[in-house]
XYZ file of C-alpha atoms in Angstrom:
408
model
C -4.239 5.951 -6.743
C -7.174 4.296 -8.419
C -9.426 6.971 -10.082
C -12.662 5.302 -9.080
C -11.459 5.087 -5.494
C -10.600 8.775 -5.468
C -14.053 9.551 -6.755
C -15.694 7.462 -4.055
C -13.594 9.039 -1.335
C -14.551 12.513 -2.487
C -18.284 11.882 -2.670
C -20.322 13.655 -0.007
C -22.036 11.357 2.422
C -25.779 11.088 2.142
C -26.356 10.401 5.810
C -25.620 12.794 8.627
C -24.803 9.899 10.904
C -21.904 8.914 8.638
C -20.176 12.278 8.814
C -17.958 11.356 11.752
C -16.773 8.136 10.142
C -16.030 9.871 6.865
C -13.773 12.358 8.617
C -11.536 9.482 9.668
C -10.860 8.371 6.093
C -7.845 9.856 4.351
C -8.842 12.547 1.898
C -8.146 12.093 -1.787
C -5.823 15.098 -1.901
C -3.959 14.271 1.319
C -0.217 13.674 1.395
C -0.299 9.919 1.823
C 3.201 8.923 0.796
C 4.945 9.582 4.118
C 4.554 7.638 7.338
C 3.012 9.755 10.071
C 4.303 10.146 13.622
C 1.416 8.110 15.115
C 2.332 5.240 12.774
C 5.996 5.397 13.781
C 4.967 5.454 17.429
C 2.783 2.426 16.808
C 5.720 0.539 15.295
C 7.724 0.811 18.514
C 5.629 -1.865 20.171
C 6.917 -4.410 17.691
C 10.517 -3.883 18.795
C 9.511 -5.455 22.109
C 7.545 -8.218 20.396
C 10.459 -9.110 18.116
C 12.939 -9.084 21.007
C 10.637 -11.417 22.929
C 10.325 -13.712 19.930
C 14.067 -13.850 19.262
C 14.830 -14.575 22.929
C 12.210 -17.315 23.052
C 13.522 -18.982 19.908
C 17.154 -18.731 21.005
C 16.388 -20.390 24.342
C 14.735 -23.410 22.686
C 15.438 -24.163 19.034
C 14.030 -27.663 18.878
C 11.685 -28.823 16.086
C 8.512 -28.095 18.064
C 9.801 -24.717 19.245
C 10.695 -23.833 15.657
C 7.160 -24.576 14.478
C 5.748 -22.543 17.365
C 8.058 -19.632 16.540
C 7.025 -19.754 12.882
C 3.370 -19.452 13.905
C 4.160 -16.541 16.219
C 6.094 -14.732 13.479
C 3.130 -15.172 11.139
C 0.786 -13.824 13.813
C 2.908 -10.768 14.618
C 3.397 -9.959 10.945
C -0.312 -10.313 10.224
C -1.250 -7.881 12.989
C 1.290 -5.360 11.779
C 0.533 -5.588 8.046
C -3.232 -5.405 8.604
C -2.739 -2.350 10.804
C -0.589 -0.831 8.065
C -3.347 -1.367 5.509
C -5.775 0.384 7.848
C -3.535 3.383 8.516
C -2.946 3.581 4.772
C -6.669 4.207 4.337
C -7.264 6.430 7.363
C -6.263 9.956 8.324
C -3.892 9.380 11.231
C -4.153 13.048 12.232
C -7.730 12.450 13.395
C -8.049 11.897 17.156
C -10.249 8.756 16.950
C -7.734 7.139 14.582
C -4.874 7.974 16.927
C -6.825 6.574 19.861
C -7.411 3.383 17.903
C -3.654 3.111 17.240
C -2.857 3.621 20.935
C -5.296 0.868 21.861
C -3.656 -1.412 19.301
C -0.279 -0.536 20.819
C -1.505 -1.471 24.287
C -2.859 -4.739 22.952
C 0.445 -5.346 21.173
C 2.410 -4.890 24.396
C 0.151 -7.355 26.195
C 0.537 -9.767 23.293
C 4.333 -9.492 23.473
C 4.244 -10.187 27.225
C 2.181 -13.335 26.647
C 4.270 -14.410 23.636
C 7.054 -16.431 25.353
C 4.490 -18.730 26.976
C 1.887 -18.613 24.205
C 2.054 -22.398 23.849
C 1.959 -22.818 27.606
C -0.056 -21.210 30.370
C -0.552 -17.911 28.515
C -2.153 -19.485 25.456
C -5.669 -18.286 26.215
C -4.470 -14.744 26.994
C -2.464 -14.655 23.767
C -5.431 -15.853 21.694
C -7.891 -13.423 23.302
C -5.577 -10.442 22.843
C -4.774 -11.407 19.259
C -8.448 -11.776 18.343
C -9.355 -8.539 20.147
C -6.751 -6.617 18.133
C -7.835 -8.095 14.812
C -11.570 -7.802 15.428
C -11.418 -4.391 17.114
C -9.523 -2.847 14.225
C -11.934 -4.408 11.734
C -15.010 -3.102 13.577
C -13.435 0.356 13.579
C -13.130 0.215 9.794
C -16.731 -0.951 9.439
C -17.870 2.116 11.330
C -15.560 4.428 9.364
C -16.895 3.230 5.989
C -20.527 2.778 7.027
C -22.760 4.685 4.582
C -19.681 6.388 3.142
C -18.296 3.866 0.621
C -20.471 0.810 0.043
C -17.812 -1.231 -1.800
C -15.149 -0.658 0.871
C -17.676 -1.325 3.635
C -18.552 -4.686 2.089
C -14.856 -5.533 1.801
C -14.341 -4.930 5.505
C -17.537 -6.814 6.293
C -16.077 -9.820 4.478
C -12.762 -9.324 6.299
C -14.590 -9.238 9.639
C -16.454 -12.457 8.926
C -13.245 -14.217 7.887
C -11.666 -13.023 11.143
C -14.629 -14.376 13.105
C -13.955 -17.788 11.573
C -10.235 -17.572 12.353
C -10.939 -16.386 15.905
C -12.901 -19.559 16.604
C -9.792 -21.608 15.826
C -7.593 -19.295 17.912
C -9.842 -19.518 20.967
C -10.580 -23.237 20.758
C -6.906 -23.992 20.155
C -5.883 -21.990 23.225
C -7.694 -24.567 25.378
C -5.786 -27.500 23.878
C -2.463 -29.138 24.651
C 0.610 -28.224 22.609
C 0.152 -30.469 19.560
C -3.564 -29.802 18.936
C -2.969 -26.122 19.750
C -0.392 -25.966 16.972
C -2.913 -27.607 14.627
C -5.752 -25.232 15.519
C -3.599 -22.108 15.407
C -2.064 -23.199 12.113
C -5.583 -23.513 10.721
C -6.465 -20.054 12.053
C -3.457 -18.517 10.320
C -4.176 -20.451 7.139
C -7.686 -18.973 7.119
C -6.352 -15.450 7.633
C -3.571 -15.744 5.058
C -5.806 -17.313 2.413
C -8.562 -14.737 2.783
C -6.870 -11.872 0.867
C -5.716 -14.247 -1.891
C -9.348 -15.351 -2.295
C -10.469 -11.709 -2.180
C -12.453 -12.554 0.971
C -14.976 -14.670 -0.901
C -18.036 -15.634 1.150
C -21.197 -17.449 0.043
C -23.932 -14.891 -0.449
C -21.529 -11.954 -0.365
C -19.274 -13.006 -3.240
C -15.745 -11.629 -3.406
C -14.299 -8.129 -3.235
C -13.670 -6.512 -6.588
C -10.036 -5.698 -7.414
C -8.861 -2.201 -6.513
C -11.836 -1.531 -4.240
C -9.722 0.049 -1.501
C -8.046 3.392 -2.056
C -4.516 2.180 -1.323
C -1.336 4.235 -1.575
C 1.339 1.867 -2.843
C 4.185 4.242 -2.085
C 3.015 4.620 1.502
C 2.928 0.835 1.859
C 6.480 0.640 0.496
C 7.733 3.124 3.070
C 5.911 1.449 5.942
C 7.364 -1.962 5.068
C 10.826 -0.455 4.731
C 10.500 1.032 8.205
C 9.461 -2.345 9.588
C 12.542 -3.936 8.034
C 14.590 -1.230 9.791
C 12.923 -2.224 13.072
C 13.856 -5.864 12.504
C 17.449 -4.998 11.616
C 17.633 -2.744 14.670
C 16.379 -5.591 16.848
C 19.146 -7.764 15.408
C 21.757 -5.148 16.349
C 20.368 -4.920 19.893
C 20.362 -8.698 20.302
C 23.888 -9.006 18.911
C 25.225 -6.254 21.169
C 23.623 -7.760 24.270
C 24.980 -11.228 23.556
C 28.452 -9.929 22.714
C 28.597 -8.090 26.036
C 27.783 -11.326 27.861
C 30.499 -13.372 26.122
C 33.250 -10.844 25.459
C 35.676 -12.779 27.699
C 36.059 -15.391 24.962
C 38.851 -14.531 22.534
C 36.640 -15.443 19.570
C 33.694 -13.241 20.600
C 34.996 -9.982 19.146
C 35.612 -11.501 15.720
C 32.179 -13.129 15.694
C 30.583 -9.868 16.848
C 32.242 -7.962 13.996
C 31.031 -10.602 11.562
C 27.473 -10.467 12.906
C 27.433 -6.668 12.790
C 28.674 -6.682 9.206
C 26.017 -9.245 8.269
C 23.309 -6.866 9.455
C 24.899 -4.035 7.526
C 25.079 -6.090 4.343
C 21.435 -7.093 4.754
C 20.545 -3.408 5.034
C 22.510 -2.682 1.862
C 20.956 -5.541 -0.110
C 17.430 -4.435 0.738
C 17.720 -0.644 0.696
C 20.319 0.040 -1.988
C 18.206 -1.283 -4.822
C 15.229 -3.408 -3.830
C 13.326 -0.960 -1.666
C 13.741 1.819 -4.205
C 12.451 -0.401 -6.996
C 9.505 -1.479 -4.875
C 8.651 2.133 -4.033
C 8.873 3.222 -7.672
C 6.735 0.295 -8.779
C 4.166 1.078 -6.093
C 4.007 4.715 -7.173
C 3.669 3.997 -10.897
C 1.224 1.100 -10.847
C -2.414 1.439 -11.852
C -3.313 -1.432 -9.490
C -1.993 -0.373 -6.072
C -4.187 -2.744 -4.057
C -3.091 -5.815 -6.001
C 0.549 -4.726 -5.909
C 0.409 -4.031 -2.171
C -1.000 -7.502 -1.582
C 1.662 -9.322 -3.612
C 4.679 -7.144 -2.945
C 4.155 -6.105 0.657
C 1.533 -8.231 2.442
C 3.048 -11.532 1.296
C 6.334 -10.477 -0.292
C 7.965 -8.963 2.787
C 7.159 -11.849 5.104
C 10.269 -13.944 4.210
C 12.459 -10.852 4.530
C 11.190 -10.096 8.027
C 11.337 -13.772 9.031
C 14.873 -14.034 7.680
C 16.080 -11.072 9.731
C 14.562 -12.496 12.922
C 16.088 -15.922 12.279
C 19.444 -14.254 11.579
C 19.304 -12.626 15.011
C 18.804 -16.065 16.563
C 21.693 -17.493 14.538
C 23.996 -14.691 15.654
C 22.993 -15.470 19.238
C 24.162 -19.059 18.723
C 27.400 -18.038 17.026
C 28.249 -15.658 19.885
C 27.284 -17.867 22.809
C 28.648 -21.134 21.345
C 31.206 -19.902 18.841
C 33.605 -22.863 18.951
C 31.015 -25.618 19.308
C 30.577 -27.999 16.435
C 27.633 -27.004 14.302
C 24.438 -29.022 14.202
C 21.607 -28.955 11.714
C 19.621 -26.828 14.147
C 22.277 -24.147 14.625
C 23.063 -24.182 10.904
C 19.377 -23.637 10.168
C 19.498 -20.398 12.138
C 22.986 -19.138 11.197
C 22.657 -19.920 7.477
C 18.881 -20.197 7.129
C 18.215 -16.643 8.265
C 20.337 -14.996 5.536
C 19.050 -17.546 2.994
C 15.430 -16.725 3.809
C 16.257 -13.012 3.642
C 17.775 -13.458 0.178
C 14.766 -15.492 -0.962
C 12.458 -12.650 0.050
C 14.597 -10.128 -1.804
C 14.534 -12.324 -4.913
C 10.741 -12.193 -4.771
C 10.646 -8.432 -4.218
C 13.138 -7.561 -6.950
C 11.602 -9.965 -9.435
C 8.144 -8.486 -8.834
C 9.344 -4.879 -8.855
C 11.900 -4.957 -11.682
C 11.003 -8.187 -13.536
C 14.659 -9.230 -13.395
C 16.244 -12.260 -11.772
C 18.854 -11.064 -9.241
C 21.498 -13.650 -10.142
C 23.719 -12.583 -7.246
C 20.945 -13.399 -4.763
C 20.249 -16.785 -6.336
C 23.938 -17.725 -6.193
C 24.158 -16.514 -2.593
C 21.106 -18.579 -1.655
C 22.637 -21.656 -3.299
C 25.923 -21.195 -1.408
C 24.109 -20.950 1.914
C 22.005 -24.012 1.120
C 25.075 -26.054 0.169
C 26.879 -24.910 3.301
C 23.905 -26.069 5.355
C 24.289 -29.571 3.953
C 27.991 -29.591 4.895
C 27.522 -27.787 8.207
C 28.506 -30.803 10.337
C 32.111 -30.319 9.226
C 32.437 -26.845 10.750
C 32.116 -24.892 13.989
C 29.452 -22.277 14.555
C 31.826 -19.377 14.031
C 32.852 -20.835 10.657
C 29.217 -20.730 9.546
C 28.851 -17.162 10.818
C 31.906 -16.037 8.841
C 30.596 -17.852 5.754
C 27.166 -16.224 6.074
C 28.776 -12.787 6.358
C 31.070 -13.428 3.389
C 28.130 -14.628 1.297
C 26.045 -11.549 2.083
C 29.051 -9.354 1.270
C 29.533 -11.155 -2.035
C 25.875 -10.708 -2.946
C 25.965 -7.009 -2.026
C 29.145 -6.203 -3.972
C 28.083 -8.326 -6.969
C 24.768 -6.532 -7.248
C 26.403 -3.139 -6.714
C 28.921 -3.680 -9.527
C 26.249 -5.144 -11.826
C 24.034 -2.112 -11.311
C 26.938 0.243 -11.971
C 27.767 -1.549 -15.213
C 24.115 -1.456 -16.257
C 23.932 2.252 -15.449
C 27.115 2.996 -17.398
C 25.913 1.059 -20.437
C 22.676 3.048 -20.594
C 24.306 6.434 -19.980
């Protein structure tokens, strides 16, 4: 934790009117490294959102649908990671904070309901709900920090103004046809994703100073790990449902076993070494806000996206196991694990400053297989993806054991 931030958080407020808001902010001596029950409850809403997204993408995997799905993944992730930053700073045992989380959950459910037709008739509803979640949470933080911590208040003021700009693109885009809607919503997400990298610079207000917010890096590491668990769990649910629908085919059981093992290997690759390194790095760093931005806000996005795309690919391999592969099905079956490995390369490089050679080789194999995918059936690609993930997992495991033995 940043010393100056601890000092600010411990300072008594000078205004009686700010006392309520200050009570909502996590105390400097609070146990902040474990996810609270309200946060875990909040995460449940994203199981539904991810299931909706995977089903939507599996039903239509054309070029336009893929772009739309990418935008929806970015939107869902941005809501969740921003909410995680907020709960990192707040005391989730306080009733107003819990109420805020429940309202965000309700908004998240409505957003998930509108998600399948977000680029159709439910576009306006999706945009309004999305903006309400983002703006409502930001206004809550403005009130919490008002006359309590001037630097943090200004940071959230800048965040709010950036969100106002993005909201204009969301709302205007919701009134457009599909192509201009994609353009407007892409611009909205570009604004939101660029803002933290630019430290929320605004003319007249400048930019936020580094390490302004009192962030717990270890808490962020745990929260992101739990979200990865949610995504992997969604993949298991999707795989089980699809296997039950196609179990009459003699190939289904083998493909199901392969898909299940793929999910298990993904769990191993992320949690056996990468998550631990990320957590240790987050705990030891003197710049938790900067680390959280690079390692978690941006760094976990390809991991989460890769898991979701893997679920779609496993849907294809179960429902059309013996069909000849196309570039579209190969993109899901092989692209999901490849994107997952790319995210883990980023995480492990940032956390341990070492190139995970096994991951790079695995990524290269999947990319090469994608080029040659027209020569195989879908189940061949599924088996190859599983074998590649297994090879990466066992290679890294043996390499770590050798490294541990050499230093013992």
